[in-house]
CSV table of C-alpha atoms in Angstrom, one decimal:
chain,number,residue,atom,x,y,z
A,280,LEU,CA,17.0,16.8,-5.5
A,281,ASN,CA,15.3,18.7,-2.8
A,282,SER,CA,17.2,18.5,1.0
A,283,GLU,CA,13.8,20.1,2.2
A,284,SER,CA,12.8,16.1,1.4
A,285,HIS,CA,15.3,14.1,3.3
A,286,ARG,CA,16.0,16.0,6.6
A,287,CYS,CA,13.7,14.7,9.8
A,288,LEU,CA,14.6,11.1,8.9
A,289,HIS,CA,15.0,11.0,12.9
A,290,TYR,CA,12.3,13.2,13.8
A,291,ASP,CA,12.9,14.0,17.5
A,292,GLN,CA,9.9,13.1,19.1
A,293,SER,CA,10.5,14.7,21.9
A,294,ALA,CA,10.6,18.0,20.1
A,295,GLN,CA,8.4,21.0,21.6
A,296,PRO,CA,5.1,21.2,19.6
A,297,ASP,CA,4.6,23.6,17.1
A,298,LYS,CA,1.6,22.0,14.5
A,299,LYS,CA,3.2,24.8,11.8
A,300,MET,CA,5.9,22.2,11.0
A,301,SER,CA,3.7,20.8,8.8
A,302,SER,CA,1.7,22.6,5.7
A,303,TRP,CA,1.0,19.7,4.0
A,304,VAL,CA,-1.4,17.8,6.9
A,305,LYS,CA,-5.0,19.6,7.2
A,306,GLU,CA,-5.8,18.7,10.2
A,307,LYS,CA,-5.4,16.0,13.0
A,308,LEU,CA,-7.1,12.3,12.4
A,309,LYS,CA,-10.2,12.1,15.3
A,310,GLY,CA,-13.1,9.1,16.2
A,311,ALA,CA,-13.1,6.6,14.3
A,312,THR,CA,-10.6,7.6,11.4
A,313,ALA,CA,-8.3,7.7,13.7
A,314,GLU,CA,-9.2,3.9,15.1
A,315,LEU,CA,-9.0,2.9,11.7
A,316,PHE,CA,-5.8,4.5,11.2
A,317,ALA,CA,-3.8,3.3,14.4
A,318,SER,CA,-5.0,-0.6,13.8
A,319,VAL,CA,-3.1,-0.2,10.4
A,320,CYS,CA,-0.4,0.9,12.0
A,321,THR,CA,-0.5,-1.6,14.4
A,322,GLN,CA,-1.2,-4.9,11.7
A,323,TYR,CA,2.2,-3.3,10.0
A,324,ILE,CA,3.9,-3.9,13.0
A,325,PHE,CA,4.3,-7.8,12.1
A,326,GLU,CA,4.1,-6.2,8.3
A,327,ALA,CA,7.0,-5.7,8.5
A,328,GLU,CA,8.8,-8.0,10.1
A,329,GLN,CA,7.7,-10.8,8.0
A,330,GLU,CA,8.9,-8.7,4.5
A,331,ASN,CA,6.1,-10.8,2.6
A,332,CYS,CA,3.3,-7.9,0.6
A,333,ASP,CA,5.1,-5.3,3.5
A,334,THR,CA,5.6,-2.6,0.8
A,335,PRO,CA,2.3,-1.2,-2.1
A,336,GLU,CA,4.4,-1.9,-4.8
A,337,ALA,CA,2.3,1.5,-6.2
A,338,ILE,CA,3.9,3.6,-3.2
A,339,PRO,CA,8.5,2.9,-4.3
A,340,ILE,CA,10.0,5.7,-2.3
A,341,PHE,CA,8.9,3.6,0.7
A,342,SER,CA,8.9,0.3,-0.4
A,343,GLY,CA,12.1,1.0,-1.4
A,344,LEU,CA,12.6,1.1,1.8
A,345,SER,CA,14.3,-0.8,4.5
A,346,GLY,CA,12.2,-2.4,7.3
A,347,ASN,CA,14.0,-0.9,9.6
A,348,GLN,CA,14.1,2.9,8.1
A,349,ARG,CA,10.1,2.4,7.7
A,350,LEU,CA,8.9,1.3,10.6
A,351,GLN,CA,10.7,4.5,11.9
A,352,LEU,CA,8.9,6.5,9.4
A,353,VAL,CA,5.3,4.7,10.4
A,354,SER,CA,5.8,5.4,14.2
A,355,GLU,CA,6.7,9.3,13.4
A,356,VAL,CA,3.5,9.4,10.7
A,357,ALA,CA,1.8,7.6,13.7
A,358,ILE,CA,1.8,10.0,16.1
A,359,GLY,CA,2.1,13.4,13.9
A,360,MET,CA,-1.6,12.2,12.8
A,361,LEU,CA,-2.9,10.9,16.4
A,362,CYS,CA,-1.3,13.0,19.3
A,363,GLU,CA,-3.7,15.5,19.5
A,364,ASP,CA,-0.6,17.9,21.3
A,365,GLU,CA,2.4,16.8,19.0
A,366,PRO,CA,3.7,18.5,15.7
A,367,PHE,CA,2.1,17.3,12.0
A,368,PRO,CA,4.9,14.8,10.1
A,369,PRO,CA,7.4,16.7,8.8
A,370,PRO,CA,7.0,17.7,5.6
A,371,THR,CA,9.1,15.6,3.5
A,372,ILE,CA,9.1,12.7,1.1
A,373,GLN,CA,9.3,10.2,2.7
A,374,HIS,CA,6.7,11.3,5.5
A,375,LYS,CA,4.3,11.5,2.5
A,376,ALA,CA,4.8,8.8,0.8
A,377,THR,CA,4.5,7.0,3.8
A,378,TYR,CA,1.0,7.9,4.6
A,379,GLN,CA,-0.4,7.0,1.0
A,380,ALA,CA,1.5,3.5,1.9
A,381,MET,CA,-0.8,3.3,5.3
A,382,ILE,CA,-3.8,3.9,2.8
A,383,ARG,CA,-2.3,1.8,0.4
A,384,MET,CA,-2.1,-1.0,3.2
A,385,LEU,CA,-5.7,-0.6,4.2
A,386,PHE,CA,-7.2,-1.2,1.0
A,387,MET,CA,-4.6,-4.0,0.0
A,388,TYR,CA,-6.6,-5.4,4.3
A,389,ILE,CA,-10.7,-4.8,2.6
A,390,GLU,CA,-9.7,-6.9,-0.5
A,391,LEU,CA,-7.6,-10.3,1.6
A,392,GLU,CA,-11.5,-10.0,3.3
A,393,ASP,CA,-12.6,-11.4,0.3
A,394,ASN,CA,-10.8,-15.2,1.5
A,395,THR,CA,-12.7,-14.9,4.3
A,396,MET,CA,-15.6,-13.6,3.4
A,397,HIS,CA,-16.3,-16.4,1.1
A,398,ASP,CA,-16.1,-19.1,3.6
A,399,LEU,CA,-18.6,-17.5,5.1
A,400,LEU,CA,-20.7,-17.4,2.6
A,401,THR,CA,-21.3,-20.1,2.3
A,402,SER,CA,-22.0,-21.2,6.2
A,403,GLU,CA,-25.4,-21.6,7.5
A,404,GLU,CA,-25.0,-17.7,9.2
A,405,GLY,CA,-23.7,-16.7,6.3
A,406,GLU,CA,-27.4,-17.2,3.8
A,407,GLU,CA,-28.7,-13.6,4.7
A,408,LEU,CA,-25.2,-11.8,3.2
A,409,LEU,CA,-25.1,-14.5,0.9
A,410,GLU,CA,-28.2,-13.1,-0.7
A,411,PHE,CA,-27.7,-9.3,-0.1
A,412,TYR,CA,-23.9,-10.4,-1.9
A,413,LYS,CA,-25.3,-11.6,-4.8
A,414,GLN,CA,-28.1,-8.5,-5.2
A,415,GLU,CA,-25.4,-6.2,-5.2
A,416,GLN,CA,-22.9,-7.9,-8.0
A,417,GLU,CA,-26.3,-8.1,-9.7
A,418,ASP,CA,-26.4,-4.6,-9.9
A,419,TRP,CA,-23.0,-3.7,-10.4
A,420,LYS,CA,-22.5,-5.9,-13.3
A,421,ASN,CA,-25.6,-4.4,-14.6
A,422,ARG,CA,-23.9,-0.7,-14.3
A,423,LYS,CA,-21.0,-1.8,-15.7
A,424,SER,CA,-22.4,-4.0,-19.0
A,425,ASP,CA,-21.1,-2.1,-21.7
A,426,LYS,CA,-17.4,-1.6,-20.5
A,427,ALA,CA,-17.7,-4.9,-19.2
A,428,THR,CA,-18.3,-5.9,-22.9
A,429,ALA,CA,-15.8,-4.2,-24.6
A,430,ARG,CA,-13.2,-4.9,-23.0
A,431,GLY,CA,-14.6,-9.1,-22.9
A,432,SER,CA,-14.0,-8.3,-27.0
A,433,ALA,CA,-10.8,-7.3,-26.6
A,434,SER,CA,-8.7,-10.0,-24.4
A,435,MET,CA,-6.8,-11.4,-27.1
A,436,ASN,CA,-5.1,-8.0,-27.8
A,437,ASN,CA,-5.2,-7.6,-24.0
A,438,GLU,CA,-2.4,-11.0,-23.8
A,439,ILE,CA,-0.5,-9.7,-26.3
A,440,LYS,CA,-0.2,-6.0,-24.9
A,441,CYS,CA,0.8,-7.2,-21.8
A,442,LYS,CA,3.4,-9.4,-22.9
A,443,LEU,CA,5.0,-6.8,-25.4
A,444,ILE,CA,4.9,-4.6,-22.8
A,445,ASN,CA,6.2,-7.0,-20.0
A,446,TYR,CA,9.0,-7.5,-23.1
A,447,GLN,CA,9.7,-4.4,-23.1
A,448,GLY,CA,9.8,-3.4,-19.4
A,449,GLU,CA,12.0,-5.5,-18.8
A,450,ARG,CA,14.9,-5.1,-21.5
A,451,ASN,CA,14.7,-1.3,-20.2
A,452,LYS,CA,14.6,-1.7,-16.9
A,453,LYS,CA,18.0,-3.4,-17.5
A,454,LYS,CA,19.6,-0.6,-20.1
A,455,LEU,CA,18.5,1.7,-16.9
A,456,GLU,CA,20.4,0.2,-14.1
A,457,LYS,CA,23.5,-0.3,-16.1
A,458,ARG,CA,22.7,3.8,-17.6
A,459,ARG,CA,22.6,3.5,-20.6
A,460,ASN,CA,19.9,5.9,-21.7
A,461,GLN,CA,20.2,9.7,-22.0
A,462,LYS,CA,16.9,10.5,-20.5
A,463,MET,CA,18.0,9.4,-17.1
A,464,ASN,CA,19.4,12.4,-16.6
A,465,GLU,CA,16.9,14.8,-17.7
A,466,PRO,CA,15.7,16.8,-14.7
A,467,PHE,CA,11.7,15.3,-13.9
A,468,GLN,CA,9.2,18.0,-13.6
A,469,VAL,CA,5.0,18.3,-13.8
A,470,PRO,CA,3.8,21.2,-14.3
A,471,ASN,CA,0.8,22.9,-11.9
A,472,LYS,CA,-2.8,22.1,-12.8
A,473,GLU,CA,-4.4,25.0,-14.4
A,474,ASN,CA,-7.9,24.5,-13.9
A,475,GLU,CA,-9.1,23.4,-11.1
A,476,CYS,CA,-12.7,23.8,-11.7
A,477,ASP,CA,-12.1,21.2,-14.7
A,478,GLU,CA,-10.7,19.1,-11.5
A,479,MET,CA,-13.0,19.5,-8.8
A,480,GLN,CA,-16.1,18.8,-12.3
A,481,ALA,CA,-13.7,15.6,-12.7
A,482,ASN,CA,-13.5,14.7,-8.9
A,483,ILE,CA,-17.6,15.3,-8.8
A,484,GLU,CA,-17.7,12.4,-11.9
A,485,LYS,CA,-15.5,9.9,-10.9
A,486,HIS,CA,-16.6,10.3,-6.9
A,487,GLN,CA,-21.0,10.0,-8.3
A,488,ILE,CA,-20.2,5.6,-7.7
A,489,LEU,CA,-20.7,6.3,-4.4
A,490,PHE,CA,-23.0,9.0,-4.0
A,491,GLU,CA,-26.0,8.0,-6.7
A,492,GLY,CA,-29.8,5.8,-5.3
A,493,GLY,CA,-29.2,7.9,-1.9
A,494,PRO,CA,-27.3,6.6,1.3
A,495,ALA,CA,-27.6,3.7,1.7
A,496,LYS,CA,-29.9,2.4,4.4
A,497,ARG,CA,-29.1,1.5,7.8
A,498,THR,CA,-32.6,1.1,9.2
A,499,ASN,CA,-31.9,-2.4,11.3
A,500,LEU,CA,-28.8,-2.7,9.8
A,501,HIS,CA,-26.8,-5.4,11.7
A,502,VAL,CA,-23.8,-4.7,12.5
A,503,PRO,CA,-21.5,-8.1,14.1
A,504,ALA,CA,-20.1,-7.4,17.1
A,505,ASP,CA,-18.3,-10.9,17.9
A,506,GLY,CA,-17.8,-13.9,16.3
A,507,ASP,CA,-16.6,-15.5,12.8
A,508,GLU,CA,-18.9,-12.8,11.3
A,509,ARG,CA,-17.1,-9.9,12.7
A,510,ILE,CA,-13.6,-11.4,12.1
A,511,ALA,CA,-14.6,-11.9,8.5
A,512,PHE,CA,-15.6,-7.8,7.7
A,513,LEU,CA,-13.0,-6.3,10.8
A,514,TRP,CA,-11.6,-3.7,8.7
A,515,ARG,CA,-14.6,-3.2,6.8
A,516,ILE,CA,-16.3,-2.6,9.8
A,517,GLN,CA,-13.4,-0.4,11.2
A,518,CYS,CA,-13.7,1.4,8.1
A,519,ASP,CA,-17.9,1.4,7.3
A,520,ALA,CA,-17.6,3.5,11.6
A,521,ALA,CA,-15.0,5.6,10.2
A,522,LEU,CA,-17.2,6.9,7.0
A,523,GLN,CA,-20.8,7.3,8.6
A,524,GLU,CA,-17.8,10.3,11.7
A,525,ASP,CA,-17.6,12.4,8.2
A,526,PHE,CA,-20.7,14.7,7.3
A,527,SER,CA,-18.0,17.2,5.9
A,528,HIS,CA,-18.6,19.1,2.4
A,529,PRO,CA,-18.9,18.7,-1.3
A,530,PHE,CA,-18.5,15.1,-0.1
A,531,PRO,CA,-20.2,14.0,3.1
A,532,LEU,CA,-19.3,10.0,3.1
A,533,SER,CA,-22.1,9.5,5.7
A,534,ARG,CA,-24.2,9.5,2.8
A,535,VAL,CA,-22.0,6.7,0.3
A,536,ASN,CA,-24.7,4.5,-1.1
A,537,PHE,CA,-22.9,1.5,0.8
A,538,ASP,CA,-22.2,-0.2,4.3
A,539,TRP,CA,-20.1,-2.8,5.8
A,540,ARG,CA,-21.5,-5.8,3.2
A,541,CYS,CA,-20.1,-3.3,0.3
A,542,SER,CA,-17.8,-6.1,-1.8
A,543,ILE,CA,-17.2,-3.2,-4.6
A,544,MET,CA,-13.9,-2.7,-3.9
A,545,VAL,CA,-13.3,0.3,-6.8
A,546,LYS,CA,-15.8,2.2,-3.6
A,547,TRP,CA,-14.0,0.9,-0.4
A,548,HIS,CA,-10.9,2.6,-3.1
A,549,GLN,CA,-12.6,6.3,-4.2
A,550,ALA,CA,-14.1,6.7,-0.2
A,551,LEU,CA,-10.9,5.6,1.6
A,552,ASN,CA,-9.2,7.8,-0.2
A,553,LEU,CA,-10.9,10.5,0.1
A,554,LEU,CA,-11.4,10.0,3.7
A,555,LEU,CA,-7.7,10.2,4.2
A,556,TYR,CA,-6.4,11.5,1.5
A,557,SER,CA,-8.4,14.3,0.2
A,558,LYS,CA,-10.0,15.1,3.0
A,559,LYS,CA,-6.5,15.9,4.6
A,560,ILE,CA,-3.1,16.6,3.2
A,561,VAL,CA,-2.7,19.4,1.5
A,562,SER,CA,-2.4,19.2,-2.4
A,563,GLU,CA,1.6,21.7,-2.3
A,564,SER,CA,3.2,19.6,-5.8
A,565,PRO,CA,1.9,18.2,-9.1
A,566,THR,CA,5.7,17.1,-8.7
A,567,GLU,CA,6.1,15.5,-5.3
A,568,GLU,CA,3.1,13.5,-5.7
A,569,ALA,CA,3.8,12.0,-9.3
A,570,LEU,CA,6.6,10.2,-7.2
A,571,ILE,CA,5.2,9.4,-4.3
A,572,VAL,CA,1.9,7.5,-6.2
A,573,PHE,CA,4.2,5.3,-9.2
A,574,GLU,CA,4.4,1.6,-9.6
A,575,LEU,CA,7.4,0.0,-10.7
A,576,ASN,CA,6.5,-2.1,-13.2
A,577,SER,CA,6.0,-2.8,-16.6
A,578,SER,CA,3.8,-0.3,-18.1
A,579,ALA,CA,6.4,2.0,-16.7
A,580,TYR,CA,9.7,0.9,-17.6
A,581,ALA,CA,8.4,0.0,-21.3
A,582,ASN,CA,7.8,3.3,-21.8
A,583,PRO,CA,10.8,5.7,-22.1
A,584,GLU,CA,9.2,8.9,-21.1
A,585,ASN,CA,9.2,7.7,-17.1
A,586,PHE,CA,12.8,7.1,-17.6
A,587,PRO,CA,13.5,10.9,-15.7
A,588,ARG,CA,10.6,9.9,-13.3
A,589,ILE,CA,12.3,6.3,-12.3
A,590,ALA,CA,15.6,7.8,-11.7
A,591,ALA,CA,14.9,10.9,-9.6
A,592,ILE,CA,12.4,8.3,-7.7
A,593,GLN,CA,15.8,6.0,-7.7
A,594,ASN,CA,17.9,9.6,-6.3
A,595,HIS,CA,15.5,9.8,-3.7
A,596,ILE,CA,15.5,6.1,-2.0
A,597,LYS,CA,19.5,5.7,-2.5
A,598,ILE,CA,20.0,9.1,-0.3
A,599,LEU,CA,16.7,8.1,2.3
A,600,ARG,CA,18.9,5.0,2.6
A,601,GLN,CA,22.8,6.3,2.8
A,602,THR,CA,21.2,8.7,5.7
A,603,PHE,CA,19.4,6.1,8.0
A,604,GLU,CA,21.6,3.2,6.7
A,605,SER,CA,25.1,5.9,8.0
A,606,THR,CA,23.5,5.6,11.7
A,607,PHE,CA,21.6,2.8,12.3
A,608,ASP,CA,21.7,0.7,15.5
A,609,PRO,CA,21.7,-2.1,15.4
A,610,SER,CA,20.8,-2.2,19.2
A,611,ASN,CA,17.4,-0.9,18.8
A,612,ILE,CA,16.2,-3.2,16.3
A,613,SER,CA,12.4,-2.5,17.5
A,614,LEU,CA,11.9,0.6,19.3
A,615,ALA,CA,10.7,1.9,16.9
A,616,GLN,CA,8.3,-1.3,17.1
A,617,ARG,CA,7.7,-0.6,20.9
A,618,CYS,CA,6.8,2.5,19.7
A,619,ILE,CA,3.7,1.9,17.5
A,620,PHE,CA,2.6,-1.2,19.6
A,621,ALA,CA,2.1,2.0,22.8
A,622,VAL,CA,0.6,5.0,20.1
A,623,CYS,CA,-1.6,2.6,18.5
A,624,SER,CA,-2.5,-0.6,19.8
A,625,ASN,CA,-4.5,-2.7,22.3
A,626,GLU,CA,-3.8,-5.8,22.8
A,627,THR,CA,0.0,-7.6,23.6
A,628,LEU,CA,2.2,-8.0,20.5
A,629,GLY,CA,5.2,-9.0,21.7
A,630,ASN,CA,7.2,-12.0,22.4
A,631,GLU,CA,8.9,-13.0,25.5
A,632,HIS,CA,12.0,-10.4,24.9
A,633,HIS,CA,9.4,-7.5,25.3
A,634,GLU,CA,6.9,-8.7,27.4
A,635,ALA,CA,8.4,-6.7,30.9
A,636,PHE,CA,8.1,-4.1,28.7
A,637,GLU,CA,5.2,-4.2,27.4
A,638,ASN,CA,3.5,-5.0,31.0
A,639,ALA,CA,4.2,-2.1,32.2
A,640,PHE,CA,3.2,-0.3,29.6
A,641,ILE,CA,0.1,-1.2,30.3
A,642,THR,CA,0.2,-0.7,34.0
A,643,LYS,CA,1.5,2.8,33.3
A,644,CYS,CA,-2.2,3.6,31.7
A,645,ALA,CA,-4.3,1.7,34.1
A,646,GLU,CA,-2.6,4.8,36.3
A,647,LYS,CA,-2.6,7.6,34.7
A,648,GLY,CA,-7.1,6.5,34.5
A,649,PHE,CA,-7.6,5.2,30.6
A,650,ASP,CA,-7.9,2.0,29.8
A,651,PHE,CA,-5.4,0.4,27.2
A,652,SER,CA,-7.1,-2.2,25.7
A,653,LYS,CA,-9.2,0.6,24.2
A,654,VAL,CA,-7.9,2.6,21.0
A,655,GLY,CA,-6.9,5.9,21.9
A,656,ASN,CA,-5.3,8.5,24.4
A,657,PHE,CA,-2.7,9.0,21.7
A,658,GLN,CA,-1.4,12.0,23.5
A,659,LYS,CA,-1.5,10.4,26.9
A,660,ARG,CA,-0.3,7.1,25.1
A,661,ILE,CA,3.4,8.9,24.1
A,662,ASP,CA,3.7,10.5,27.2
A,663,ILE,CA,4.0,7.8,28.9
A,664,PHE,CA,5.6,6.1,26.0
A,665,ARG,CA,8.7,8.6,26.3
A,666,GLU,CA,8.6,8.7,29.9
A,667,MET,CA,9.7,4.8,30.5
A,668,LYS,CA,11.6,3.9,27.1
A,669,ASP,CA,14.8,4.2,28.7
A,670,GLU,CA,14.0,2.5,31.8
A,671,TYR,CA,13.2,-1.5,29.5
A,672,LEU,CA,16.5,-1.4,26.9
A,673,GLU,CA,16.7,-5.6,27.4
A,674,GLY,CA,15.3,-7.5,24.6
A,675,LEU,CA,15.7,-4.3,21.8
A,676,ASP,CA,18.5,-5.7,19.6
A,677,LYS,CA,15.9,-8.5,18.9
A,678,PRO,CA,13.1,-8.4,16.6
A,679,PHE,CA,8.7,-7.5,18.0
A,680,SER,CA,7.6,-10.6,17.5
A,681,ASP,CA,7.7,-14.4,16.6
A,682,LEU,CA,6.8,-13.6,12.9
A,683,CYS,CA,10.5,-12.8,12.1
A,684,TYR,CA,11.6,-15.2,9.6
A,685,TYR,CA,14.5,-13.4,8.5
A,686,PRO,CA,15.7,-11.6,11.5
A,687,GLU,CA,19.5,-11.1,10.6
A,688,SER,CA,18.6,-9.7,7.2
A,689,ALA,CA,15.6,-8.2,7.8
A,690,LEU,CA,16.3,-6.3,10.3
A,691,ARG,CA,20.1,-6.3,11.3
A,692,ASN,CA,21.0,-5.2,8.2
A,693,PRO,CA,19.2,-2.5,6.4
A,694,SER,CA,21.8,-2.0,3.7
A,695,LYS,CA,21.3,-5.3,2.6
A,696,TYR,CA,17.5,-4.9,1.8
A,697,LYS,CA,16.3,-5.6,-1.4
A,698,ALA,CA,13.2,-4.2,-2.7
A,699,GLU,CA,10.8,-7.1,-4.9
A,700,ILE,CA,10.6,-6.1,-8.1
A,701,ASN,CA,7.5,-6.9,-9.6
A,702,ILE,CA,7.3,-10.4,-11.4
A,703,ASN,CA,6.6,-9.1,-14.7
A,704,LEU,CA,10.3,-7.7,-14.3
A,705,THR,CA,11.1,-10.9,-13.8
A,706,PRO,CA,12.5,-13.4,-16.6
A,707,HIS,CA,10.0,-16.1,-16.6
A,708,CYS,CA,9.0,-19.4,-17.8
A,709,PHE,CA,5.8,-18.9,-19.4
A,710,GLY,CA,4.9,-22.8,-19.4
A,711,PRO,CA,1.7,-23.8,-17.9
A,712,GLY,CA,4.1,-25.0,-14.3
A,713,ASN,CA,2.5,-27.2,-12.2
A,714,GLY,CA,0.0,-25.2,-9.8
A,715,LYS,CA,2.6,-24.5,-7.7
A,716,TYR,CA,1.8,-22.0,-5.3
A,717,GLY,CA,-2.0,-21.7,-7.2
A,718,LEU,CA,-0.5,-19.8,-10.2
A,719,PRO,CA,-1.2,-20.6,-13.8
A,720,MET,CA,2.5,-20.0,-14.7
A,721,CYS,CA,6.2,-22.2,-14.2
A,722,LEU,CA,7.8,-18.4,-12.7
A,723,ASN,CA,10.8,-20.7,-13.2
A,724,SER,CA,13.6,-18.0,-13.6
A,725,LYS,CA,16.5,-20.2,-14.6
A,726,ASN,CA,18.1,-21.9,-17.6
A,727,LEU,CA,15.3,-19.3,-19.7
A,728,LYS,CA,14.9,-19.5,-23.9
A,729,ALA,CA,13.5,-17.5,-26.0
A,730,CYS,CA,11.2,-19.2,-28.1
A,731,GLY,CA,13.1,-19.0,-31.7
A,732,ARG,CA,10.1,-17.0,-33.5
A,733,CYS,CA,8.8,-14.8,-31.3
A,734,LYS,CA,11.5,-14.1,-28.9
A,735,VAL,CA,9.2,-12.6,-26.3
A,736,ALA,CA,8.2,-15.4,-24.2
A,737,ASN,CA,10.6,-18.1,-22.4
A,738,TYR,CA,11.1,-21.1,-21.2
A,739,CYS,CA,12.5,-22.5,-18.9
A,740,SER,CA,12.6,-27.1,-21.1
A,741,ALA,CA,11.4,-27.9,-23.8
A,742,GLU,CA,8.3,-29.7,-22.5
A,743,CYS,CA,6.8,-26.6,-20.7
A,744,GLN,CA,6.6,-24.9,-23.8
A,745,ARG,CA,5.0,-27.7,-25.4
A,746,LYS,CA,2.5,-27.3,-23.1
A,747,ASP,CA,2.1,-23.9,-23.2
A,748,TRP,CA,2.3,-24.6,-27.8
A,749,LYS,CA,-1.5,-25.0,-28.1
A,750,ASN,CA,-2.3,-20.9,-26.7
A,751,HIS,CA,1.4,-19.0,-27.5
A,752,LYS,CA,0.7,-20.0,-31.0
A,753,LYS,CA,-2.1,-18.2,-31.6
A,754,ILE,CA,-0.5,-14.8,-30.6
A,755,CYS,CA,3.2,-15.9,-31.5
A,756,ALA,CA,3.4,-14.8,-35.2
A,757,THR,CA,1.8,-11.2,-33.4
A,758,LEU,CA,4.8,-11.0,-30.6
A,759,ALA,CA,7.0,-11.4,-33.4
A,760,ALA,CA,5.9,-8.7,-35.5
A,761,GLU,CA,5.4,-6.2,-33.1
A,762,ARG,CA,7.6,-6.6,-30.4
A,763,LYS,CA,10.7,-4.4,-32.5
A,764,ASN,CA,7.9,-1.5,-32.4
A,765,LYS,CA,8.8,0.3,-29.0
A,766,GLN,CA,7.0,3.3,-29.6
A,767,ASN,CA,3.8,1.2,-29.9
A,768,ILE,CA,4.9,-0.3,-26.9
A,769,ALA,CA,4.8,3.1,-25.0
A,770,LYS,CA,2.0,3.9,-26.9
A,771,MET,CA,-0.1,0.3,-25.5
A,772,SER,CA,1.6,1.3,-22.0
A,773,VAL,CA,-0.4,3.7,-21.1
A,774,SER,CA,-3.7,3.3,-22.6
């Protein structure tokens, strides 16, 4: 492990500005893009306290850290990316992973808007939007019809593949936890890309879906300013505003073929990744990139070729946590949240323990000549925070909001934090269950017994096995025949 990756764990936010400190950031975030990123960081104040969907599984070096450490990193990245006179965020793997994690959180917020969107579409005021949505879905379906047909014909095969991959992934994970595989000791290294021209061509083909057909028609486009419609599409409206400010080549995002009403997730993902990552971040190390973005799911564990990569990620997490936890101060558990609030927020967020600090901060903003209720003035905000943070020590040992469900385990003792395990890596019952939590499976993880024939499907009771037999009997023989073919399962995991 490169020691450079683990320095700056306690980034000195009062250090003299030196923008040459980082070589991985091309430029600061500005305008609507800066406001968008500030909103994501603000939202994360609550996510980290709830420990519910707060850690993107695709960024394990971030999700493997405790909530305290993640909040500290988010505050440092926010300062480095938003405040014009501050150094860029340190060039460490944990800061790069944090920036990626915030982008992934934005993806999640946009996807979650689908729930409120469908409620709005069924109301009277959503009739026009519903018509647009139906046409968009129809056009997208026609574009993807050939691939969709191919996927549909292989649905049974996909079910068998998933069960075999989950089965092997679960078994391999147990072995790796006990360090029973020599591949865990192999170094992980990704070679540098040889042909940048081929990569550019691949990017052009990949991003074609964003620009084909020309820019979206925006004449007379209604953008809701308030009300239920604004709330339902808040993240998409902010993202759309940021895209419309980008005129940089080779992919000027102001010319994308969609607007805030778009419901095609792959378009949002590609456009925002271009806006926030490809156009802002320098790709320095393929190895580091491979460690940052890699979901530790069943597919990862099912393939032995991934074992060195998994071991390297786990080692990074171990060192990062040990370093942070050795100097952790439980009397300052909400300092990072106060910092994020000060730099990024435009509304009061804290509970009664932080009310005095928030009110004083808002007053200071007014004295400095700017309106706290408008996102921006990031440098002035961090300057004010540094001036007054030591004057309001009361409440720093308390959770920042009233949403912290488990304050003792979540914040006061970071060493007890355990990252959530992907559900497919946790042995569970395959029975249909009773619809609890709205899931189609029982998911009980106690008193499990494997199917006597295939040894892949687990059941918590004879009743669950009987209920599932109608579906399971169709694939039981195939699972039994394929489960010992580890090499084939490994190939399935990367297909």
